[in-house]
Amino acid sequence: MNEFKKKSAFNIQVLEGVDPMSDVSLAEIRGGIIGCPCKAGTLILKPCDCNKGSQTVLPPIKPNSALGCDEVQPYLSFE
Amino acid sequence: MNGKLTLSRYNILLKDSKENYIVYNSRTNSLLKIPEEFYYLLKKETDLEEFDQDTKNLCIQHKVFVNHDEDDVFYRLKKMEANSFSYSSKILSLTILPTSNCNFCCEYCFETDKKKSVMSDKTIDDLIRFINSHHHTDLQLTWFGGEPLLAQKQIRTILFRIKTETHANLLFHSIVTNGYCLNNNALQLFKEYPLNDMQITIDGTKEHHDQSRILKNKKGTFDVIISNLKNTLKELPECIISIRVNINQKNKDEFPKIWNYFQQEFETYRSRIFVYPGIIKVKDEQNKCWTCETLFSKERSEFFYELNDQTNIPVSFYPSFKSKGCIATMTNGFVIGSEGEIYKCWSEVGDLQKSVGNIHCPEKMDAEKNSKYIIGGSCFEAEECKTCSILPICSGGCPRERISNLFEGTHYELCSIYKDPRILAKSLELHYSKKEKI
């Protein structure tokens, strides 16, 4: 450990940064839930250019509208 | 930051198939590629204060290093957020069955043995009273059945009376329909009361669909649904349509065909029509667990890996934060049956044993049953979730299955697919490999 400490920073590459939706204060804009996730399924939206992050929504909710972004580019959710 | 730095419980240290070392943090949903030496130092739980300041700053920013009690504080905040959602009085969320009748006879339907009826005028009177007894400004509605479009008259009456006899602001309404009765009358109704969202189920290609989603006279329904869909997209320009393609072990290979069919047939409407696989869960005879017809985590992940490898269907493998609950865990979320029965879950409609009350006498709501859903359905009540490294990207599974495990001795799989570190590692690798190619 001593060989590394305080010499230079490790070469750490950020592949994905902090998701803005991790901020609990943004929780209010995540939208409501209608019905049952199991039946409705989920769509994941491609993160849009406004850099406000991706959002998992249920189909009854218009994607990203709460974030003020109208771009809708659905990806199939892996889950 | 005060106190001693420690590794977050939300870190997952992984080595991918190309010998890359990565740390994923489910609290921030961030992903860092790290040197091998650093990986092993973290594995050995080295004193984090020993690292250089730049490394510490980066890791603190991504919550890989946290203050000793920071994860506990985060957990409390998430629990508070979930509870706020559950007990919120801002929105009344109703799923209404204007009828439990259906014009289809699908072999897998979970409502076949249930009593059939259409909502009566008296029940509609009590429904309006029920809405007015909740002093909410915003109302969310989902029309469900049976087949709700067999009761267009009732839907029209309810919408008119909500508009004229309640103070509720209809925030939006959606419908789950088989699509067969999307006739001109239905479209006129939803022009007058603009529908935000519609979900229609398709069971694969015409050949497969017409074998399972059939009318009572055994006639296929695919062509009528497609024709109705085209009219709907044209006549309801604001409506988003989700096409759920039911998938099980038998028909999983059909999905790319139907996905491509919709891409071509509805090319001009691609921004408003979304096709997605609905993984069917089939219960065993004792209702204790899922049968082998169901796609479990491993099969589900393989299904999506194959889509990614063999088709041009866009699949997102990167985790995302999961919802705080559903109608079952909301104190102001109810499923209203066609005879006024109140349920907490869509899949229990018609099963009077599961009913929590009735809108004809809402003051007699069964508090004990209600608490099972609202408290027992929450992952924040489960010890194993409290310290789980993927809690923020896992909603703790279906609340109904959770309470079934708790109170009825079932063994349903509740955890996210990412709970399996092999699946998480491969998913993250697929994600950043794609990005590197761009």
Short mmCIF file of C-alpha atoms in Angstrom, two decimals:
data_model
loop_
_atom_site.label_atom_id
_atom_site.label_comp_id
_atom_site.label_asym_id
_atom_site.label_seq_id
_atom_site.Cartn_x
_atom_site.Cartn_y
_atom_site.Cartn_z
CA MET A 1 0.00 0.00 0.00
CA ASN A 2 2.74 2.46 0.96
CA GLU A 3 4.20 2.32 -2.51
CA PHE A 4 1.01 3.81 -3.90
CA LYS A 5 -0.03 6.28 -1.30
CA LYS A 6 0.38 9.95 -2.02
CA LYS A 7 2.55 9.33 -5.09
CA SER A 8 0.01 9.78 -7.81
CA ALA A 9 -3.66 9.14 -8.30
CA PHE A 10 -4.64 5.75 -9.59
CA ASN A 11 -5.63 5.71 -13.22
CA ILE A 12 -9.34 5.38 -12.69
CA GLN A 13 -11.55 5.69 -15.73
CA VAL A 14 -15.11 6.87 -15.23
CA LEU A 15 -17.23 4.76 -17.56
CA GLU A 16 -20.55 6.03 -16.19
CA GLY A 17 -20.81 9.09 -14.00
CA VAL A 18 -23.12 9.79 -11.12
CA ASP A 19 -26.74 9.45 -12.24
CA PRO A 20 -28.54 12.71 -11.42
CA MET A 21 -31.56 10.66 -10.42
CA SER A 22 -29.58 9.38 -7.44
CA ASP A 23 -30.21 12.73 -5.80
CA VAL A 24 -33.00 12.12 -3.34
CA SER A 25 -34.19 15.71 -3.74
CA LEU A 26 -35.07 14.89 -7.34
CA ALA A 27 -37.37 12.11 -6.18
CA GLU A 28 -40.46 14.21 -6.66
CA ILE A 29 -40.00 14.40 -10.42
CA ARG A 30 -39.81 10.66 -10.86
CA GLY A 31 -43.50 10.47 -11.51
CA GLY A 32 -46.20 8.26 -10.15
CA ILE A 33 -46.94 4.65 -10.64
CA ILE A 34 -50.04 3.31 -12.26
CA GLY A 35 -51.09 -0.24 -11.77
CA CYS A 36 -48.74 -3.11 -11.49
CA PRO A 37 -45.18 -3.14 -12.81
CA CYS A 38 -45.40 -6.87 -13.49
CA LYS A 39 -48.24 -6.48 -15.93
CA ALA A 40 -47.31 -3.19 -17.45
CA GLY A 41 -43.66 -3.95 -18.03
CA THR A 42 -41.06 -1.25 -18.12
CA LEU A 43 -39.30 0.75 -20.72
CA ILE A 44 -35.93 2.29 -20.19
CA LEU A 45 -35.26 5.49 -22.02
CA LYS A 46 -32.02 6.26 -23.64
CA PRO A 47 -30.36 9.06 -21.72
CA CYS A 48 -31.13 12.17 -23.71
CA ASP A 49 -28.97 15.09 -24.69
CA CYS A 50 -30.17 17.25 -21.85
CA ASN A 51 -27.92 15.15 -19.59
CA LYS A 52 -30.61 14.70 -17.02
CA GLY A 53 -30.08 10.99 -16.99
CA SER A 54 -32.16 8.02 -17.83
CA GLN A 55 -35.46 7.25 -16.25
CA THR A 56 -37.28 4.00 -15.82
CA VAL A 57 -40.94 4.51 -16.40
CA LEU A 58 -44.01 2.45 -16.77
CA PRO A 59 -45.71 2.86 -20.11
CA PRO A 60 -48.69 4.78 -18.73
CA ILE A 61 -46.38 7.65 -17.91
CA LYS A 62 -45.21 9.78 -20.76
CA PRO A 63 -41.48 9.25 -20.85
CA ASN A 64 -39.26 12.04 -19.65
CA SER A 65 -42.04 14.62 -19.69
CA ALA A 66 -41.40 15.34 -16.04
CA LEU A 67 -37.84 16.17 -16.92
CA GLY A 68 -38.90 18.57 -19.61
CA CYS A 69 -37.48 16.43 -22.38
CA ASP A 70 -39.70 15.25 -25.19
CA GLU A 71 -37.18 13.00 -26.85
CA VAL A 72 -38.44 9.46 -26.60
CA GLN A 73 -36.01 6.75 -27.58
CA PRO A 74 -37.06 3.56 -25.92
CA TYR A 75 -34.72 0.72 -25.25
CA LEU A 76 -36.01 -2.59 -24.07
CA SER A 77 -35.35 -3.01 -20.43
CA PHE A 78 -33.04 -5.90 -19.65
CA GLU A 79 -35.14 -6.79 -16.62
CA MET B 1 -16.68 14.91 5.31
CA ASN B 2 -16.25 13.86 8.90
CA GLY B 3 -15.37 10.49 10.30
CA LYS B 4 -13.50 7.55 8.92
CA LEU B 5 -13.83 6.64 5.26
CA THR B 6 -15.13 3.22 4.49
CA LEU B 7 -16.16 1.25 1.42
CA SER B 8 -19.80 1.67 0.54
CA ARG B 9 -22.04 -1.35 0.91
CA TYR B 10 -23.43 -0.39 -2.52
CA ASN B 11 -20.11 -1.17 -4.24
CA ILE B 12 -19.80 -4.26 -6.38
CA LEU B 13 -16.28 -5.20 -7.37
CA LEU B 14 -16.11 -7.23 -10.55
CA LYS B 15 -13.67 -8.63 -13.06
CA ASP B 16 -15.03 -8.92 -16.58
CA SER B 17 -14.28 -11.49 -19.27
CA LYS B 18 -11.47 -9.34 -20.70
CA GLU B 19 -9.74 -9.07 -17.33
CA ASN B 20 -10.93 -5.50 -16.81
CA TYR B 21 -11.43 -4.57 -13.19
CA ILE B 22 -14.47 -2.52 -12.39
CA VAL B 23 -16.33 -1.10 -9.46
CA TYR B 24 -20.04 -0.43 -9.85
CA ASN B 25 -21.92 1.60 -7.26
CA SER B 26 -25.67 1.07 -7.17
CA ARG B 27 -26.32 4.18 -5.08
CA THR B 28 -24.97 6.57 -7.73
CA ASN B 29 -25.38 4.12 -10.64
CA SER B 30 -21.80 4.96 -11.59
CA LEU B 31 -19.20 2.67 -13.06
CA LEU B 32 -15.44 2.97 -12.73
CA LYS B 33 -12.73 1.03 -14.50
CA ILE B 34 -9.91 0.60 -12.04
CA PRO B 35 -6.33 -0.75 -12.11
CA GLU B 36 -5.75 -4.30 -10.94
CA GLU B 37 -3.71 -3.13 -7.94
CA PHE B 38 -6.48 -0.84 -6.81
CA TYR B 39 -9.04 -3.64 -7.18
CA TYR B 40 -7.08 -5.93 -4.87
CA LEU B 41 -6.43 -3.15 -2.39
CA LEU B 42 -10.18 -2.57 -2.16
CA LYS B 43 -10.77 -6.31 -1.86
CA LYS B 44 -8.32 -6.41 1.05
CA GLU B 45 -10.24 -3.60 2.74
CA THR B 46 -7.16 -1.42 2.93
CA ASP B 47 -7.32 1.67 5.13
CA LEU B 48 -8.86 4.13 2.68
CA GLU B 49 -7.23 7.11 4.34
CA GLU B 50 -3.96 5.84 2.94
CA PHE B 51 -4.90 6.60 -0.66
CA ASP B 52 -3.79 9.81 -2.34
CA GLN B 53 -6.19 12.76 -2.28
CA ASP B 54 -7.14 12.63 -5.99
CA THR B 55 -8.12 8.99 -5.72
CA LYS B 56 -10.05 9.66 -2.54
CA ASN B 57 -11.87 12.64 -4.07
CA LEU B 58 -12.94 10.66 -7.13
CA CYS B 59 -14.12 7.72 -5.05
CA ILE B 60 -15.97 9.99 -2.63
CA GLN B 61 -17.68 11.72 -5.55
CA HIS B 62 -18.96 8.38 -6.84
CA LYS B 63 -19.81 7.18 -3.30
CA VAL B 64 -17.37 4.30 -3.56
CA PHE B 65 -15.79 5.69 -0.39
CA VAL B 66 -18.27 6.96 2.15
CA ASN B 67 -18.34 8.29 5.63
CA HIS B 68 -18.81 5.48 8.16
CA ASP B 69 -22.56 6.13 8.63
CA GLU B 70 -23.36 7.56 5.21
CA ASP B 71 -24.94 4.40 3.79
CA ASP B 72 -27.24 4.15 6.79
CA VAL B 73 -28.33 7.76 6.26
CA PHE B 74 -28.93 7.03 2.57
CA TYR B 75 -31.01 3.98 3.47
CA ARG B 76 -33.15 6.04 5.84
CA LEU B 77 -33.69 8.69 3.15
CA LYS B 78 -34.71 6.03 0.61
CA LYS B 79 -37.09 4.51 3.13
CA MET B 80 -38.55 7.93 3.84
CA GLU B 81 -38.93 8.53 0.11
CA ALA B 82 -40.73 5.21 -0.34
CA ASN B 83 -42.97 5.88 2.66
CA SER B 84 -43.78 9.39 1.37
CA PHE B 85 -44.87 7.80 -1.88
CA SER B 86 -46.94 5.15 -0.11
CA TYR B 87 -48.70 7.59 2.18
CA SER B 88 -48.94 10.53 -0.22
CA SER B 89 -52.32 12.22 -0.32
CA LYS B 90 -51.51 14.21 -3.44
CA ILE B 91 -52.81 11.70 -5.95
CA LEU B 92 -55.66 9.23 -5.96
CA SER B 93 -54.72 6.33 -8.21
CA LEU B 94 -57.56 4.09 -9.34
CA THR B 95 -57.68 1.07 -11.60
CA ILE B 96 -61.31 0.56 -12.57
CA LEU B 97 -62.96 -2.50 -14.07
CA PRO B 98 -66.12 -1.20 -15.77
CA THR B 99 -66.80 -4.84 -16.59
CA SER B 100 -65.30 -8.20 -15.79
CA ASN B 101 -66.68 -9.64 -19.04
CA CYS B 102 -64.32 -10.47 -21.85
CA ASN B 103 -64.79 -11.31 -25.51
CA PHE B 104 -61.59 -13.41 -25.62
CA CYS B 105 -60.92 -16.83 -24.13
CA CYS B 106 -57.13 -16.97 -23.78
CA GLU B 107 -55.92 -20.24 -22.30
CA TYR B 108 -53.65 -18.56 -19.75
CA CYS B 109 -56.17 -16.00 -18.45
CA PHE B 110 -56.15 -15.72 -14.65
CA GLU B 111 -59.71 -14.34 -14.58
CA THR B 112 -61.57 -17.18 -16.33
CA ASP B 113 -63.22 -18.65 -13.23
CA LYS B 114 -64.27 -15.28 -11.86
CA LYS B 115 -67.86 -13.98 -11.77
CA LYS B 116 -68.78 -11.80 -14.80
CA SER B 117 -70.64 -8.51 -14.51
CA VAL B 118 -70.90 -4.94 -15.79
CA MET B 119 -70.68 -1.97 -13.44
CA SER B 120 -74.20 -0.93 -12.40
CA ASP B 121 -75.52 2.64 -12.05
CA LYS B 122 -75.58 2.16 -8.28
CA THR B 123 -71.91 1.12 -8.27
CA ILE B 124 -71.04 4.14 -10.42
CA ASP B 125 -72.92 6.39 -7.94
CA ASP B 126 -70.84 4.92 -5.11
CA LEU B 127 -67.65 5.19 -7.14
CA ILE B 128 -68.22 8.93 -7.59
CA ARG B 129 -68.94 9.22 -3.86
CA PHE B 130 -65.75 7.25 -3.15
CA ILE B 131 -63.71 9.64 -5.30
CA ASN B 132 -65.26 12.66 -3.59
CA SER B 133 -64.51 11.18 -0.16
CA HIS B 134 -60.81 11.46 -1.02
CA HIS B 135 -59.83 15.09 -0.98
CA HIS B 136 -57.25 14.87 -3.72
CA THR B 137 -56.72 17.32 -6.50
CA ASP B 138 -55.18 14.87 -8.94
CA LEU B 139 -56.65 11.62 -10.16
CA GLN B 140 -54.93 8.90 -12.19
CA LEU B 141 -57.13 6.29 -13.82
CA THR B 142 -56.44 3.00 -15.54
CA TRP B 143 -59.26 1.14 -17.27
CA PHE B 144 -58.87 -2.59 -16.82
CA GLY B 145 -61.05 -5.67 -17.10
CA GLY B 146 -62.23 -8.17 -18.31
CA GLU B 147 -62.18 -6.22 -21.49
CA PRO B 148 -62.96 -2.62 -20.53
CA LEU B 149 -64.06 -1.60 -24.03
CA LEU B 150 -67.06 -3.93 -23.70
CA ALA B 151 -68.36 -1.31 -21.26
CA GLN B 152 -67.84 1.92 -23.20
CA LYS B 153 -71.14 3.33 -21.92
CA GLN B 154 -69.97 2.89 -18.32
CA ILE B 155 -66.56 4.43 -19.07
CA ARG B 156 -68.23 7.44 -20.68
CA THR B 157 -70.61 7.87 -17.73
CA ILE B 158 -67.80 7.64 -15.18
CA LEU B 159 -65.62 10.15 -17.05
CA PHE B 160 -68.53 12.57 -17.47
CA ARG B 161 -69.49 12.35 -13.81
CA ILE B 162 -65.88 12.78 -12.65
CA LYS B 163 -65.77 15.94 -14.74
CA THR B 164 -69.09 17.33 -13.59
CA GLU B 165 -69.59 15.96 -10.08
CA THR B 166 -66.13 15.85 -8.52
CA HIS B 167 -63.34 18.31 -7.86
CA ALA B 168 -60.75 15.82 -9.07
CA ASN B 169 -58.38 16.89 -11.79
CA LEU B 170 -58.02 13.92 -14.14
CA LEU B 171 -54.25 14.01 -14.47
CA PHE B 172 -54.24 11.25 -17.02
CA HIS B 173 -55.96 8.01 -17.85
CA SER B 174 -54.83 4.88 -19.57
CA ILE B 175 -56.34 1.59 -20.64
CA VAL B 176 -55.30 -2.04 -20.78
CA THR B 177 -57.29 -3.54 -23.65
CA ASN B 178 -57.10 -6.45 -26.03
CA GLY B 179 -57.64 -3.95 -28.87
CA TYR B 180 -60.45 -5.83 -30.56
CA CYS B 181 -63.19 -3.30 -29.70
CA LEU B 182 -61.25 -0.16 -30.57
CA ASN B 183 -64.04 0.89 -32.88
CA ASN B 184 -65.14 4.35 -33.97
CA ASN B 185 -67.27 4.80 -30.84
CA ALA B 186 -64.30 4.03 -28.60
CA LEU B 187 -62.07 6.44 -30.53
CA GLN B 188 -64.74 9.15 -30.29
CA LEU B 189 -64.91 8.60 -26.53
CA PHE B 190 -61.15 8.98 -26.18
CA LYS B 191 -61.13 12.07 -28.34
CA GLU B 192 -63.62 13.66 -25.95
CA TYR B 193 -61.64 12.48 -22.93
CA PRO B 194 -58.09 12.35 -24.31
CA LEU B 195 -56.45 9.08 -23.45
CA ASN B 196 -52.78 9.27 -22.51
CA ASP B 197 -51.74 5.68 -22.82
CA MET B 198 -52.94 2.34 -24.06
CA GLN B 199 -51.55 -1.16 -23.55
CA ILE B 200 -52.44 -3.94 -25.95
CA THR B 201 -51.22 -7.50 -25.70
CA ILE B 202 -50.06 -9.48 -28.72
CA ASP B 203 -48.96 -13.09 -28.41
CA GLY B 204 -46.41 -13.10 -31.20
CA THR B 205 -46.85 -13.33 -34.95
CA LYS B 206 -50.31 -13.66 -36.51
CA GLU B 207 -49.93 -17.43 -36.63
CA HIS B 208 -49.12 -17.74 -32.93
CA HIS B 209 -51.43 -14.96 -31.74
CA ASP B 210 -54.43 -16.42 -33.54
CA GLN B 211 -53.93 -19.70 -31.70
CA SER B 212 -53.99 -18.24 -28.20
CA ARG B 213 -55.72 -14.85 -28.19
CA ILE B 214 -58.99 -15.95 -29.67
CA LEU B 215 -62.64 -15.02 -29.53
CA LYS B 216 -65.08 -17.31 -27.79
CA ASN B 217 -65.99 -18.75 -31.21
CA LYS B 218 -62.25 -19.65 -31.58
CA LYS B 219 -61.75 -17.07 -34.33
CA GLY B 220 -58.38 -15.31 -34.49
CA THR B 221 -58.08 -11.63 -33.61
CA PHE B 222 -54.73 -10.43 -35.02
CA ASP B 223 -55.95 -8.71 -38.20
CA VAL B 224 -58.73 -6.79 -36.46
CA ILE B 225 -56.36 -5.58 -33.72
CA ILE B 226 -53.78 -4.36 -36.25
CA SER B 227 -56.43 -2.55 -38.26
CA ASN B 228 -57.81 -0.93 -35.09
CA LEU B 229 -54.32 0.07 -34.02
CA LYS B 230 -53.74 1.92 -37.27
CA ASN B 231 -56.98 3.86 -36.82
CA THR B 232 -56.13 4.60 -33.21
CA LEU B 233 -52.69 6.00 -34.01
CA LYS B 234 -54.26 8.21 -36.67
CA GLU B 235 -57.24 9.37 -34.62
CA LEU B 236 -55.56 9.77 -31.20
CA PRO B 237 -52.32 11.61 -31.97
CA GLU B 238 -51.45 12.22 -28.32
CA CYS B 239 -51.86 8.64 -27.18
CA ILE B 240 -48.79 6.48 -26.47
CA ILE B 241 -49.35 2.80 -27.26
CA SER B 242 -47.46 -0.04 -25.62
CA ILE B 243 -47.58 -3.44 -27.27
CA ARG B 244 -46.92 -6.13 -24.73
CA VAL B 245 -45.77 -9.34 -26.35
CA ASN B 246 -46.33 -12.20 -23.94
CA ILE B 247 -43.21 -14.33 -23.75
CA ASN B 248 -42.68 -17.74 -22.21
CA GLN B 249 -40.37 -20.68 -22.86
CA LYS B 250 -42.41 -21.79 -25.86
CA ASN B 251 -42.60 -18.60 -27.90
CA LYS B 252 -39.54 -16.59 -26.85
CA ASP B 253 -37.97 -16.96 -30.30
CA GLU B 254 -40.98 -15.22 -31.84
CA PHE B 255 -40.23 -11.85 -30.30
CA PRO B 256 -37.80 -10.52 -32.96
CA LYS B 257 -40.31 -11.38 -35.70
CA ILE B 258 -43.14 -9.45 -34.11
CA TRP B 259 -40.83 -6.58 -33.16
CA ASN B 260 -39.67 -6.25 -36.76
CA TYR B 261 -43.23 -6.54 -38.01
CA PHE B 262 -44.26 -3.53 -35.92
CA GLN B 263 -41.18 -1.55 -36.99
CA GLN B 264 -42.14 -1.99 -40.63
CA GLU B 265 -45.91 -1.88 -40.40
CA PHE B 266 -45.96 1.18 -38.12
CA GLU B 267 -42.85 2.95 -39.39
CA THR B 268 -44.42 6.40 -39.33
CA TYR B 269 -45.58 5.99 -35.75
CA ARG B 270 -42.39 4.69 -34.17
CA SER B 271 -42.26 7.52 -31.64
CA ARG B 272 -45.66 6.55 -30.25
CA ILE B 273 -45.76 2.78 -30.34
CA PHE B 274 -43.47 0.66 -28.18
CA VAL B 275 -43.17 -3.09 -28.42
CA TYR B 276 -41.75 -4.90 -25.41
CA PRO B 277 -41.60 -8.47 -24.11
CA GLY B 278 -43.91 -9.25 -21.22
CA ILE B 279 -42.38 -12.20 -19.43
CA ILE B 280 -45.27 -14.44 -18.38
CA LYS B 281 -45.11 -16.01 -14.97
CA VAL B 282 -46.95 -19.31 -14.75
CA LYS B 283 -47.86 -20.56 -11.28
CA ASP B 284 -47.83 -24.21 -10.28
CA GLU B 285 -51.06 -25.95 -9.27
CA GLN B 286 -50.60 -25.14 -5.59
CA ASN B 287 -49.90 -21.46 -6.35
CA LYS B 288 -46.61 -21.83 -4.46
CA CYS B 289 -44.02 -21.04 -7.10
CA TRP B 290 -43.47 -20.49 -10.82
CA THR B 291 -43.42 -23.45 -13.19
CA CYS B 292 -40.71 -24.24 -15.71
CA GLU B 293 -42.71 -22.47 -18.42
CA THR B 294 -41.60 -19.24 -16.78
CA LEU B 295 -38.34 -17.57 -17.77
CA PHE B 296 -36.27 -17.27 -14.61
CA SER B 297 -33.32 -14.87 -14.15
CA LYS B 298 -30.87 -16.96 -16.16
CA GLU B 299 -33.29 -17.59 -19.04
CA ARG B 300 -34.45 -13.97 -18.98
CA SER B 301 -30.91 -12.71 -19.22
CA GLU B 302 -30.15 -15.16 -22.04
CA PHE B 303 -33.26 -14.03 -23.88
CA PHE B 304 -31.98 -10.43 -23.86
CA TYR B 305 -28.37 -11.44 -24.67
CA GLU B 306 -29.68 -13.25 -27.75
CA LEU B 307 -31.71 -10.23 -28.81
CA ASN B 308 -28.56 -8.16 -28.50
CA ASP B 309 -26.34 -10.62 -30.38
CA GLN B 310 -28.68 -11.69 -33.13
CA THR B 311 -30.98 -8.76 -33.83
CA ASN B 312 -30.92 -4.99 -34.15
CA ILE B 313 -33.40 -4.56 -31.30
CA PRO B 314 -32.00 -1.99 -28.89
CA VAL B 315 -31.56 -3.41 -25.41
CA SER B 316 -30.30 -1.43 -22.47
CA PHE B 317 -28.24 -3.58 -20.14
CA TYR B 318 -27.35 -0.83 -17.73
CA PRO B 319 -29.21 -0.81 -14.41
CA SER B 320 -31.52 2.03 -13.50
CA PHE B 321 -33.14 3.13 -10.28
CA LYS B 322 -36.30 1.30 -9.54
CA SER B 323 -39.67 2.61 -8.50
CA LYS B 324 -40.74 3.13 -4.94
CA GLY B 325 -43.73 0.83 -5.10
CA CYS B 326 -46.98 0.32 -6.96
CA ILE B 327 -50.69 0.69 -6.44
CA ALA B 328 -50.55 -2.17 -3.91
CA THR B 329 -48.28 -0.24 -1.56
CA MET B 330 -50.08 3.12 -1.88
CA THR B 331 -52.65 4.05 0.74
CA ASN B 332 -54.46 5.97 -2.00
CA GLY B 333 -54.21 3.36 -4.71
CA PHE B 334 -57.15 1.03 -5.33
CA VAL B 335 -58.37 -1.47 -7.89
CA ILE B 336 -62.16 -1.21 -8.15
CA GLY B 337 -63.97 -4.30 -9.40
CA SER B 338 -67.11 -4.18 -11.54
CA GLU B 339 -69.31 -4.80 -8.49
CA GLY B 340 -67.53 -2.24 -6.36
CA GLU B 341 -65.10 -4.60 -4.63
CA ILE B 342 -61.78 -3.03 -3.73
CA TYR B 343 -58.48 -4.82 -4.30
CA LYS B 344 -54.85 -3.82 -3.98
CA CYS B 345 -53.50 -5.72 -6.95
CA TRP B 346 -54.58 -6.18 -10.57
CA SER B 347 -53.91 -9.88 -10.55
CA GLU B 348 -56.31 -10.48 -7.68
CA VAL B 349 -59.44 -8.97 -9.22
CA GLY B 350 -62.42 -11.27 -8.84
CA ASP B 351 -60.88 -13.15 -5.91
CA LEU B 352 -63.11 -12.00 -3.05
CA GLN B 353 -60.75 -13.54 -0.50
CA LYS B 354 -58.23 -10.88 -1.50
CA SER B 355 -60.67 -7.98 -1.51
CA VAL B 356 -59.84 -5.30 1.08
CA GLY B 357 -63.23 -3.60 1.04
CA ASN B 358 -66.11 -2.36 -1.07
CA ILE B 359 -67.00 1.10 -2.34
CA HIS B 360 -70.60 0.54 -1.23
CA CYS B 361 -69.39 0.76 2.37
CA PRO B 362 -65.85 2.18 2.19
CA GLU B 363 -65.80 2.84 5.93
CA LYS B 364 -65.47 -0.92 6.41
CA MET B 365 -62.11 -1.19 4.69
CA ASP B 366 -60.17 -4.18 6.05
CA ALA B 367 -57.26 -2.48 7.81
CA GLU B 368 -55.44 -5.74 8.51
CA LYS B 369 -55.41 -6.81 4.86
CA ASN B 370 -54.54 -3.30 3.76
CA SER B 371 -51.55 -3.20 6.08
CA LYS B 372 -50.26 -6.46 4.61
CA TYR B 373 -49.91 -4.78 1.24
CA ILE B 374 -48.72 -1.37 2.36
CA ILE B 375 -46.28 -2.48 5.05
CA GLY B 376 -45.59 -6.12 4.13
CA GLY B 377 -45.16 -5.31 0.45
CA SER B 378 -42.33 -2.89 1.12
CA CYS B 379 -38.75 -4.07 0.74
CA PHE B 380 -37.78 -1.57 3.44
CA GLU B 381 -39.40 -3.86 6.01
CA ALA B 382 -37.13 -6.77 5.02
CA GLU B 383 -33.85 -7.30 6.88
CA GLU B 384 -32.18 -8.91 3.87
CA CYS B 385 -32.86 -5.80 1.76
CA LYS B 386 -31.49 -3.42 4.37
CA THR B 387 -27.91 -4.42 3.70
CA CYS B 388 -28.31 -5.50 0.08
CA SER B 389 -25.70 -4.04 -2.26
CA ILE B 390 -28.18 -3.50 -5.09
CA LEU B 391 -31.15 -2.09 -3.17
CA PRO B 392 -31.32 1.19 -5.20
CA ILE B 393 -31.61 -0.70 -8.50
CA CYS B 394 -34.03 -3.30 -7.16
CA SER B 395 -37.51 -2.43 -5.99
CA GLY B 396 -37.54 -5.56 -3.88
CA GLY B 397 -39.72 -7.28 -6.42
CA CYS B 398 -43.47 -7.48 -6.76
CA PRO B 399 -45.17 -6.45 -3.47
CA ARG B 400 -47.91 -9.06 -3.92
CA GLU B 401 -45.33 -11.83 -4.31
CA ARG B 402 -43.46 -10.46 -1.30
CA ILE B 403 -46.51 -10.64 0.96
CA SER B 404 -47.36 -14.04 -0.48
CA ASN B 405 -43.90 -15.25 0.60
CA LEU B 406 -44.38 -13.63 3.99
CA PHE B 407 -47.90 -14.81 4.78
CA GLU B 408 -48.72 -17.71 2.46
CA GLY B 409 -45.55 -19.75 2.44
CA THR B 410 -44.69 -19.25 -1.22
CA HIS B 411 -41.18 -19.00 -2.61
CA TYR B 412 -41.31 -16.46 -5.38
CA GLU B 413 -38.09 -14.95 -6.65
CA LEU B 414 -38.11 -11.32 -5.54
CA CYS B 415 -34.62 -9.98 -6.21
CA SER B 416 -33.53 -8.08 -9.28
CA ILE B 417 -31.86 -9.96 -12.09
CA TYR B 418 -28.67 -8.02 -11.19
CA LYS B 419 -28.44 -9.81 -7.87
CA ASP B 420 -26.50 -12.52 -9.67
CA PRO B 421 -22.96 -11.06 -9.95
CA ARG B 422 -22.32 -12.98 -13.19
CA ILE B 423 -25.34 -11.36 -14.80
CA LEU B 424 -24.39 -7.94 -13.46
CA ALA B 425 -20.79 -8.29 -14.70
CA LYS B 426 -21.87 -9.38 -18.16
CA SER B 427 -24.52 -6.65 -18.38
CA LEU B 428 -22.08 -3.92 -17.43
CA GLU B 429 -19.52 -5.29 -19.86
CA LEU B 430 -22.06 -5.34 -22.68
CA HIS B 431 -22.98 -1.77 -21.84
CA TYR B 432 -19.52 -0.29 -21.90
CA SER B 433 -18.39 -2.41 -24.83
CA LYS B 434 -21.23 -0.87 -26.83
CA LYS B 435 -20.23 2.60 -25.74
CA GLU B 436 -16.63 2.03 -26.71
CA LYS B 437 -17.76 1.08 -30.21
CA ILE B 438 -19.67 4.34 -30.68
#
